mmCIF file of C-alpha atoms in Angstrom:
data_model
loop_
_atom_site.group_PDB
_atom_site.id
_atom_site.type_symbol
_atom_site.label_atom_id
_atom_site.label_comp_id
_atom_site.label_asym_id
_atom_site.label_seq_id
_atom_site.Cartn_x
_atom_site.Cartn_y
_atom_site.Cartn_z
ATOM 1 C CA UNK Q 1 0.000 0.000 0.000
ATOM 2 C CA UNK Q 2 2.860 2.402 0.802
ATOM 3 C CA UNK Q 3 4.291 1.803 -2.679
ATOM 4 C CA UNK Q 4 0.957 2.732 -4.253
ATOM 5 C CA UNK Q 5 0.801 6.007 -2.322
ATOM 6 C CA UNK Q 6 4.431 6.721 -3.186
ATOM 7 C CA UNK Q 7 3.743 6.293 -6.900
ATOM 8 C CA UNK Q 8 0.683 8.507 -6.695
ATOM 9 C CA UNK Q 9 2.614 11.204 -4.861
ATOM 10 C CA UNK Q 10 5.381 11.006 -7.464
ATOM 11 C CA UNK Q 11 2.920 11.479 -10.307
ATOM 12 C CA UNK Q 12 1.236 14.441 -8.652
ATOM 13 C CA UNK Q 13 4.583 16.047 -7.857
ATOM 14 C CA UNK Q 14 5.744 15.897 -11.460
ATOM 15 C CA UNK Q 15 2.550 17.280 -12.894
ATOM 16 C CA UNK Q 16 1.804 19.989 -10.346
ATOM 17 C CA UNK Q 17 5.036 21.287 -8.820
ATOM 18 C CA UNK Q 18 8.071 23.138 -10.070
ATOM 19 C CA UNK Q 19 10.596 20.589 -8.779
ATOM 20 C CA UNK Q 20 10.594 16.956 -7.758
ATOM 21 C CA UNK Q 21 12.995 15.420 -5.247
ATOM 22 C CA UNK Q 22 13.675 11.792 -5.973
ATOM 23 C CA UNK Q 23 15.872 9.296 -4.124
ATOM 24 C CA UNK Q 24 19.072 7.614 -5.266
ATOM 25 C CA UNK Q 25 19.761 7.856 -9.017
ATOM 26 C CA UNK Q 26 16.614 9.904 -9.673
ATOM 27 C CA UNK Q 27 16.676 13.684 -9.634
ATOM 28 C CA UNK Q 28 14.443 16.735 -10.009
ATOM 29 C CA UNK Q 29 12.153 16.914 -13.015
ATOM 30 C CA UNK Q 30 11.056 20.532 -13.356
ATOM 31 C CA UNK Q 31 8.301 22.051 -15.441
ATOM 32 C CA UNK Q 32 9.498 25.539 -16.441
ATOM 33 C CA UNK Q 33 6.923 26.672 -18.974
ATOM 34 C CA UNK Q 34 5.576 29.298 -16.600
ATOM 35 C CA UNK Q 35 1.844 29.817 -16.557
ATOM 36 C CA UNK Q 36 -0.041 28.989 -19.729
ATOM 37 C CA UNK Q 37 -3.675 29.916 -20.027
ATOM 38 C CA UNK Q 38 -6.160 27.239 -20.988
ATOM 39 C CA UNK Q 39 -6.404 28.820 -24.439
ATOM 40 C CA UNK Q 40 -2.625 28.623 -24.891
ATOM 41 C CA UNK Q 41 -2.525 25.026 -23.666
ATOM 42 C CA UNK Q 42 -5.321 24.005 -26.036
ATOM 43 C CA UNK Q 43 -3.594 25.824 -28.892
ATOM 44 C CA UNK Q 44 -0.397 23.896 -28.141
ATOM 45 C CA UNK Q 45 -2.456 20.715 -28.515
ATOM 46 C CA UNK Q 46 -3.975 22.035 -31.746
ATOM 47 C CA UNK Q 47 -0.517 22.841 -33.142
ATOM 48 C CA UNK Q 48 0.486 19.257 -32.438
ATOM 49 C CA UNK Q 49 -2.654 17.909 -34.129
ATOM 50 C CA UNK Q 50 -1.968 20.067 -37.183
ATOM 51 C CA UNK Q 51 1.516 18.540 -37.361
ATOM 52 C CA UNK Q 52 0.190 15.005 -37.012
ATOM 53 C CA UNK Q 53 -2.553 15.388 -39.606
ATOM 54 C CA UNK Q 54 -0.168 17.005 -42.081
ATOM 55 C CA UNK Q 55 2.250 14.112 -41.591
ATOM 56 C CA UNK Q 56 -0.387 11.439 -42.186
ATOM 57 C CA UNK Q 57 -1.507 13.126 -45.396
ATOM 58 C CA UNK Q 58 1.832 11.881 -46.728
ATOM 59 C CA UNK Q 59 0.212 8.448 -47.004
ATOM 60 C CA UNK Q 60 -0.884 9.569 -50.474
ATOM 61 C CA UNK Q 61 2.728 9.014 -51.590
ATOM 62 C CA UNK Q 62 2.691 5.321 -50.650
ATOM 63 C CA UNK Q 63 0.423 2.644 -52.033
ATOM 64 C CA UNK Q 64 -0.464 -0.819 -50.700
ATOM 65 C CA UNK Q 65 2.244 -2.413 -52.841
ATOM 66 C CA UNK Q 66 4.832 0.010 -51.463
ATOM 67 C CA UNK Q 67 4.072 -1.210 -47.940
ATOM 68 C CA UNK Q 68 4.311 -4.844 -49.050
ATOM 69 C CA UNK Q 69 7.587 -4.217 -50.895
ATOM 70 C CA UNK Q 70 8.991 -2.709 -47.672
ATOM 71 C CA UNK Q 71 8.166 -5.899 -45.752
ATOM 72 C CA UNK Q 72 5.184 -4.308 -44.009
ATOM 73 C CA UNK Q 73 1.666 -5.781 -43.978
ATOM 74 C CA UNK Q 74 -0.375 -4.163 -46.731
ATOM 75 C CA UNK Q 75 -3.299 -3.722 -44.329
ATOM 76 C CA UNK Q 76 -1.190 -1.389 -42.186
ATOM 77 C CA UNK Q 77 -1.792 1.390 -44.688
ATOM 78 C CA UNK Q 78 -5.508 1.200 -43.886
ATOM 79 C CA UNK Q 79 -4.741 1.504 -40.175
ATOM 80 C CA UNK Q 80 -2.696 4.602 -40.899
ATOM 81 C CA UNK Q 81 -5.677 6.037 -42.791
ATOM 82 C CA UNK Q 82 -7.752 5.526 -39.652
ATOM 83 C CA UNK Q 83 -5.109 7.283 -37.548
ATOM 84 C CA UNK Q 84 -5.099 10.157 -40.039
ATOM 85 C CA UNK Q 85 -8.879 10.467 -39.635
ATOM 86 C CA UNK Q 86 -8.431 10.537 -35.851
ATOM 87 C CA UNK Q 87 -5.940 13.405 -36.082
ATOM 88 C CA UNK Q 88 -8.277 15.374 -38.353
ATOM 89 C CA UNK Q 89 -11.113 14.823 -35.884
ATOM 90 C CA UNK Q 90 -8.893 15.949 -32.994
ATOM 91 C CA UNK Q 91 -7.961 19.107 -34.931
ATOM 92 C CA UNK Q 92 -11.566 19.939 -35.747
ATOM 93 C CA UNK Q 93 -12.627 19.270 -32.158
ATOM 94 C CA UNK Q 94 -9.997 21.664 -30.763
ATOM 95 C CA UNK Q 95 -10.810 24.271 -33.415
ATOM 96 C CA UNK Q 96 -14.456 24.149 -32.396
ATOM 97 C CA UNK Q 97 -13.473 24.773 -28.761
ATOM 98 C CA UNK Q 98 -11.074 27.610 -29.579
ATOM 99 C CA UNK Q 99 -13.142 29.341 -32.250
ATOM 100 C CA UNK Q 100 -11.455 32.488 -33.588
ATOM 101 C CA UNK Q 101 -8.612 32.003 -31.067
ATOM 102 C CA UNK Q 102 -7.434 28.821 -32.816
ATOM 103 C CA UNK Q 103 -3.932 28.846 -34.306
ATOM 104 C CA UNK Q 104 -3.624 28.137 -38.025
ATOM 105 C CA UNK Q 105 -1.596 25.227 -39.424
ATOM 106 C CA UNK Q 106 2.117 25.729 -39.970
ATOM 107 C CA UNK Q 107 4.051 24.548 -43.010
ATOM 108 C CA UNK Q 108 5.759 21.259 -42.244
ATOM 109 C CA UNK Q 109 8.526 19.104 -43.645
ATOM 110 C CA UNK Q 110 9.093 15.440 -42.779
ATOM 111 C CA UNK Q 111 12.082 13.176 -43.474
ATOM 112 C CA UNK Q 112 10.289 10.039 -44.735
ATOM 113 C CA UNK Q 113 11.097 8.830 -48.238
ATOM 114 C CA UNK Q 114 9.545 5.339 -48.190
ATOM 115 C CA UNK Q 115 7.137 3.298 -46.038
ATOM 116 C CA UNK Q 116 9.947 2.182 -43.708
ATOM 117 C CA UNK Q 117 11.006 5.730 -42.855
ATOM 118 C CA UNK Q 118 7.327 6.703 -42.700
ATOM 119 C CA UNK Q 119 6.850 4.138 -39.914
ATOM 120 C CA UNK Q 120 9.961 5.407 -38.120
ATOM 121 C CA UNK Q 121 8.745 9.007 -38.276
ATOM 122 C CA UNK Q 122 5.235 8.058 -37.178
ATOM 123 C CA UNK Q 123 6.764 6.411 -34.111
ATOM 124 C CA UNK Q 124 8.375 9.733 -33.158
ATOM 125 C CA UNK Q 125 5.228 11.743 -33.920
ATOM 126 C CA UNK Q 126 3.018 9.559 -31.734
ATOM 127 C CA UNK Q 127 5.547 9.463 -28.889
ATOM 128 C CA UNK Q 128 5.594 13.283 -28.941
ATOM 129 C CA UNK Q 129 1.797 13.325 -28.810
ATOM 130 C CA UNK Q 130 1.578 10.957 -25.873
ATOM 131 C CA UNK Q 131 4.106 12.951 -23.853
ATOM 132 C CA UNK Q 132 2.421 16.253 -24.739
ATOM 133 C CA UNK Q 133 -1.024 15.176 -23.605
ATOM 134 C CA UNK Q 134 0.475 13.719 -20.432
ATOM 135 C CA UNK Q 135 1.695 17.205 -19.507
ATOM 136 C CA UNK Q 136 -1.085 19.447 -20.834
ATOM 137 C CA UNK Q 137 -3.661 18.758 -18.127
ATOM 138 C CA UNK Q 138 -1.453 20.719 -15.716
ATOM 139 C CA UNK Q 139 -2.645 23.912 -17.408
ATOM 140 C CA UNK Q 140 -6.365 23.093 -17.503
ATOM 141 C CA UNK Q 141 -8.971 23.857 -14.868
ATOM 142 C CA UNK Q 142 -12.207 23.190 -16.765
ATOM 143 C CA UNK Q 143 -13.220 19.545 -16.045
ATOM 144 C CA UNK Q 144 -14.657 19.165 -19.548
ATOM 145 C CA UNK Q 145 -11.337 20.198 -21.110
ATOM 146 C CA UNK Q 146 -9.450 17.803 -18.835
ATOM 147 C CA UNK Q 147 -11.698 14.926 -19.863
ATOM 148 C CA UNK Q 148 -11.355 15.823 -23.553
ATOM 149 C CA UNK Q 149 -7.546 16.043 -23.433
ATOM 150 C CA UNK Q 150 -7.332 12.813 -21.430
ATOM 151 C CA UNK Q 151 -9.536 11.070 -23.985
ATOM 152 C CA UNK Q 152 -7.340 12.234 -26.864
ATOM 153 C CA UNK Q 153 -4.260 11.133 -24.928
ATOM 154 C CA UNK Q 154 -5.548 7.574 -24.542
ATOM 155 C CA UNK Q 155 -6.125 7.317 -28.308
ATOM 156 C CA UNK Q 156 -2.675 8.728 -29.117
ATOM 157 C CA UNK Q 157 -1.157 6.168 -26.749
ATOM 158 C CA UNK Q 158 -2.978 3.396 -28.641
ATOM 159 C CA UNK Q 159 -1.590 4.712 -31.918
ATOM 160 C CA UNK Q 160 1.915 4.638 -30.463
ATOM 161 C CA UNK Q 161 1.476 1.131 -29.051
ATOM 162 C CA UNK Q 162 0.218 -0.229 -32.371
ATOM 163 C CA UNK Q 163 3.071 1.303 -34.380
ATOM 164 C CA UNK Q 164 5.781 0.144 -32.016
ATOM 165 C CA UNK Q 165 4.413 -3.358 -31.368
ATOM 166 C CA UNK Q 166 2.692 -4.434 -34.592
ATOM 167 C CA UNK Q 167 4.787 -2.667 -37.236
ATOM 168 C CA UNK Q 168 8.190 -2.450 -35.573
ATOM 169 C CA UNK Q 169 7.649 -5.701 -33.585
ATOM 170 C CA UNK Q 170 8.890 -3.887 -30.492
ATOM 171 C CA UNK Q 171 7.195 -3.369 -27.133
ATOM 172 C CA UNK Q 172 3.784 -1.710 -26.883
ATOM 173 C CA UNK Q 173 4.878 0.234 -23.806
ATOM 174 C CA UNK Q 174 8.039 1.554 -22.150
ATOM 175 C CA UNK Q 175 7.518 1.785 -18.393
ATOM 176 C CA UNK Q 176 4.457 1.991 -16.146
ATOM 177 C CA UNK Q 177 4.299 5.751 -16.879
ATOM 178 C CA UNK Q 178 4.621 8.113 -19.845
ATOM 179 C CA UNK Q 179 7.323 10.767 -19.542
ATOM 180 C CA UNK Q 180 5.777 14.172 -18.684
ATOM 181 C CA UNK Q 181 8.066 16.492 -20.648
ATOM 182 C CA UNK Q 182 7.902 20.262 -20.352
ATOM 183 C CA UNK Q 183 6.183 21.937 -23.283
ATOM 184 C CA UNK Q 184 9.478 23.650 -24.164
ATOM 185 C CA UNK Q 185 11.042 20.198 -24.433
ATOM 186 C CA UNK Q 186 8.170 19.016 -26.639
ATOM 187 C CA UNK Q 187 8.462 22.180 -28.740
ATOM 188 C CA UNK Q 188 12.160 21.442 -29.295
ATOM 189 C CA UNK Q 189 11.403 17.942 -30.594
ATOM 190 C CA UNK Q 190 8.658 19.277 -32.895
ATOM 191 C CA UNK Q 191 10.743 22.128 -34.371
ATOM 192 C CA UNK Q 192 12.711 20.091 -36.952
ATOM 193 C CA UNK Q 193 9.395 19.272 -38.643
ATOM 194 C CA UNK Q 194 8.253 22.920 -38.816
ATOM 195 C CA UNK Q 195 9.269 25.133 -41.751
ATOM 196 C CA UNK Q 196 7.261 28.237 -40.857
ATOM 197 C CA UNK Q 197 4.055 29.304 -39.106
ATOM 198 C CA UNK Q 198 1.520 32.029 -39.941
ATOM 199 C CA UNK Q 199 2.415 35.408 -38.461
ATOM 200 C CA UNK Q 200 -1.166 35.633 -37.184
ATOM 201 C CA UNK Q 201 -0.521 32.819 -34.701
ATOM 202 C CA UNK Q 202 0.068 34.178 -31.209
ATOM 203 C CA UNK Q 203 3.465 32.987 -29.928
ATOM 204 C CA UNK Q 204 3.355 30.639 -26.959
ATOM 205 C CA UNK Q 205 5.603 31.168 -23.908
ATOM 206 C CA UNK Q 206 7.765 28.137 -24.649
ATOM 207 C CA UNK Q 207 11.460 27.869 -25.481
ATOM 208 C CA UNK Q 208 13.390 26.090 -28.213
ATOM 209 C CA UNK Q 209 16.647 24.412 -27.204
ATOM 210 C CA UNK Q 210 19.522 23.401 -29.486
ATOM 211 C CA UNK Q 211 19.000 20.013 -31.114
ATOM 212 C CA UNK Q 212 20.655 16.977 -29.546
ATOM 213 C CA UNK Q 213 21.395 13.803 -31.485
ATOM 214 C CA UNK Q 214 22.623 10.314 -30.624
ATOM 215 C CA UNK Q 215 24.042 7.717 -33.037
ATOM 216 C CA UNK Q 216 21.436 5.545 -34.736
ATOM 217 C CA UNK Q 217 20.607 2.340 -32.853
ATOM 218 C CA UNK Q 218 22.368 3.477 -29.664
ATOM 219 C CA UNK Q 219 21.737 0.886 -26.951
ATOM 220 C CA UNK Q 220 21.866 0.692 -23.122
ATOM 221 C CA UNK Q 221 25.373 0.080 -21.833
ATOM 222 C CA UNK Q 222 27.065 1.606 -24.885
ATOM 223 C CA UNK Q 223 29.375 4.602 -24.688
ATOM 224 C CA UNK Q 224 28.390 6.879 -27.550
ATOM 225 C CA UNK Q 225 29.244 10.364 -28.761
ATOM 226 C CA UNK Q 226 26.418 12.884 -28.886
ATOM 227 C CA UNK Q 227 26.166 15.981 -31.044
ATOM 228 C CA UNK Q 228 24.766 19.433 -30.257
ATOM 229 C CA UNK Q 229 25.590 23.134 -30.487
ATOM 230 C CA UNK Q 230 25.840 24.811 -27.072
ATOM 231 C CA UNK Q 231 23.210 27.515 -26.563
ATOM 232 C CA UNK Q 232 25.843 30.003 -25.349
ATOM 233 C CA UNK Q 233 29.675 30.065 -25.526
ATOM 234 C CA UNK Q 234 30.078 29.671 -21.767
ATOM 235 C CA UNK Q 235 28.529 26.203 -21.946
ATOM 236 C CA UNK Q 236 31.658 25.034 -23.727
ATOM 237 C CA UNK Q 237 33.655 25.473 -20.518
ATOM 238 C CA UNK Q 238 31.000 24.119 -18.127
ATOM 239 C CA UNK Q 239 30.682 20.650 -16.670
ATOM 240 C CA UNK Q 240 27.711 19.119 -18.446
ATOM 241 C CA UNK Q 241 25.407 16.215 -17.680
ATOM 242 C CA UNK Q 242 23.267 13.902 -19.769
ATOM 243 C CA UNK Q 243 19.832 13.156 -18.360
ATOM 244 C CA UNK Q 244 17.789 10.164 -19.469
ATOM 245 C CA UNK Q 245 14.061 10.596 -18.788
ATOM 246 C CA UNK Q 246 12.037 7.394 -18.718
ATOM 247 C CA UNK Q 247 8.525 7.619 -17.318
ATOM 248 C CA UNK Q 248 8.793 9.300 -13.912
ATOM 249 C CA UNK Q 249 12.479 8.415 -13.578
ATOM 250 C CA UNK Q 250 15.360 10.655 -14.645
ATOM 251 C CA UNK Q 251 18.893 9.236 -14.525
ATOM 252 C CA UNK Q 252 21.834 11.650 -14.695
ATOM 253 C CA UNK Q 253 25.239 10.697 -16.152
ATOM 254 C CA UNK Q 254 28.290 12.976 -16.524
ATOM 255 C CA UNK Q 255 29.005 14.048 -20.089
ATOM 256 C CA UNK Q 256 32.674 13.558 -20.940
ATOM 257 C CA UNK Q 257 34.810 16.322 -22.456
ATOM 258 C CA UNK Q 258 34.760 14.545 -25.824
ATOM 259 C CA UNK Q 259 30.938 14.547 -25.687
ATOM 260 C CA UNK Q 260 30.749 10.831 -25.026
ATOM 261 C CA UNK Q 261 28.322 9.354 -22.528
ATOM 262 C CA UNK Q 262 27.490 5.849 -21.348
ATOM 263 C CA UNK Q 263 23.790 5.062 -21.710
ATOM 264 C CA UNK Q 264 22.519 3.522 -18.434
ATOM 265 C CA UNK Q 265 21.752 -0.194 -18.591
ATOM 266 C CA UNK Q 266 18.474 0.259 -16.711
ATOM 267 C CA UNK Q 267 16.753 2.088 -19.586
ATOM 268 C CA UNK Q 268 14.306 0.595 -22.048
ATOM 269 C CA UNK Q 269 11.557 1.713 -24.410
ATOM 270 C CA UNK Q 270 10.994 5.393 -25.202
ATOM 271 C CA UNK Q 271 13.612 7.578 -23.513
ATOM 272 C CA UNK Q 272 14.212 11.330 -23.788
ATOM 273 C CA UNK Q 273 17.724 12.649 -23.208
ATOM 274 C CA UNK Q 274 18.584 16.232 -22.226
ATOM 275 C CA UNK Q 275 21.976 17.897 -21.712
ATOM 276 C CA UNK Q 276 22.113 20.269 -18.732
ATOM 277 C CA UNK Q 277 24.675 22.201 -16.709
ATOM 278 C CA UNK Q 278 23.118 21.043 -13.424
ATOM 279 C CA UNK Q 279 23.444 17.530 -11.984
ATOM 280 C CA UNK Q 280 20.605 18.103 -9.514
ATOM 281 C CA UNK Q 281 17.822 19.242 -11.857
ATOM 282 C CA UNK Q 282 16.670 18.604 -15.389
ATOM 283 C CA UNK Q 283 14.911 21.915 -15.841
ATOM 284 C CA UNK Q 284 14.412 24.333 -18.703
ATOM 285 C CA UNK Q 285 16.663 26.983 -17.171
ATOM 286 C CA UNK Q 286 19.516 24.454 -16.853
ATOM 287 C CA UNK Q 287 19.067 22.896 -20.308
ATOM 288 C CA UNK Q 288 21.897 23.197 -22.825
ATOM 289 C CA UNK Q 289 20.466 20.942 -25.553
ATOM 290 C CA UNK Q 290 17.735 18.437 -26.247
ATOM 291 C CA UNK Q 291 15.679 16.467 -25.766
ATOM 292 C CA UNK Q 292 16.723 13.698 -28.093
ATOM 293 C CA UNK Q 293 14.252 10.865 -28.619
ATOM 294 C CA UNK Q 294 15.698 7.368 -28.138
ATOM 295 C CA UNK Q 295 13.954 4.059 -28.809
ATOM 296 C CA UNK Q 296 15.674 1.378 -26.731
ATOM 297 C CA UNK Q 297 13.865 -1.741 -27.870
ATOM 298 C CA UNK Q 298 13.466 -4.793 -25.660
ATOM 299 C CA UNK Q 299 11.890 -8.226 -26.067
ATOM 300 C CA UNK Q 300 9.173 -9.986 -24.059
ATOM 301 C CA UNK Q 301 11.767 -11.067 -21.495
ATOM 302 C CA UNK Q 302 12.976 -7.502 -20.988
ATOM 303 C CA UNK Q 303 16.237 -8.017 -22.880
ATOM 304 C CA UNK Q 304 17.608 -5.303 -25.186
ATOM 305 C CA UNK Q 305 17.174 -5.862 -28.906
ATOM 306 C CA UNK Q 306 17.862 -3.879 -32.072
ATOM 307 C CA UNK Q 307 15.054 -3.557 -34.600
ATOM 308 C CA UNK Q 308 15.464 -2.409 -38.230
ATOM 309 C CA UNK Q 309 13.051 0.552 -37.982
#
């Protein structure tokens, strides 16, 4: 019973406080987006839905035979069409709530060139969505909005589970919890897909951090070299740390001078990594770069495995 209460307290602390004290290898997970109004929070969700729907429209480039030729079940294209319809419905639903306050779609660019890379990108897009909706309820006070956002979140999580388990033959989940990223962290992951946005859209009070990248197929236990551009020159002379956020756990590891870091063995599933100049907090004001999105696949016995997509 004590463990249940501890988990509940941990969840509430992450979603409703500015800092979280965790024992042992876990540290503070801070939410530094300031105060967003409900309208701003709902518009953040709408911006995400615009991105998702625009991405799934790219299905028009790939036919059933293209999926089969890529070693994917032909029927998976039909499932993606259903997901696309969901994202359109989510967009229209949020637009109806926001009315003339709704942001307009941005212009997007995505890296897929074939069904295989389409699946890989969709995995990232749905992971972003699940993390976003996990965090958004913090900014809502209207019970009807909370229910609506929670309902969308559960569907996005199903999308993510289907893509990762059925198409990539990975695990349908990562840990017992989704990672509640700050909206600035989510914004940073979304930015590479955004070319430009209408000037009429009101800017949201979120930050954009320098991009962080890991080698492809990086695995737990490996020492790998990361890549990023420090936000300011002084970061080049600071001691930096790599944080690995998995569910409600954040593990901190020193970043070596040559920008190498050893990925903790304990990690699996979807993991977000952030570089900070503070070993006690992974917060927006201490962030130097990231997050990077890592998929650390594991089999039904919990053992690490490398999948092709």
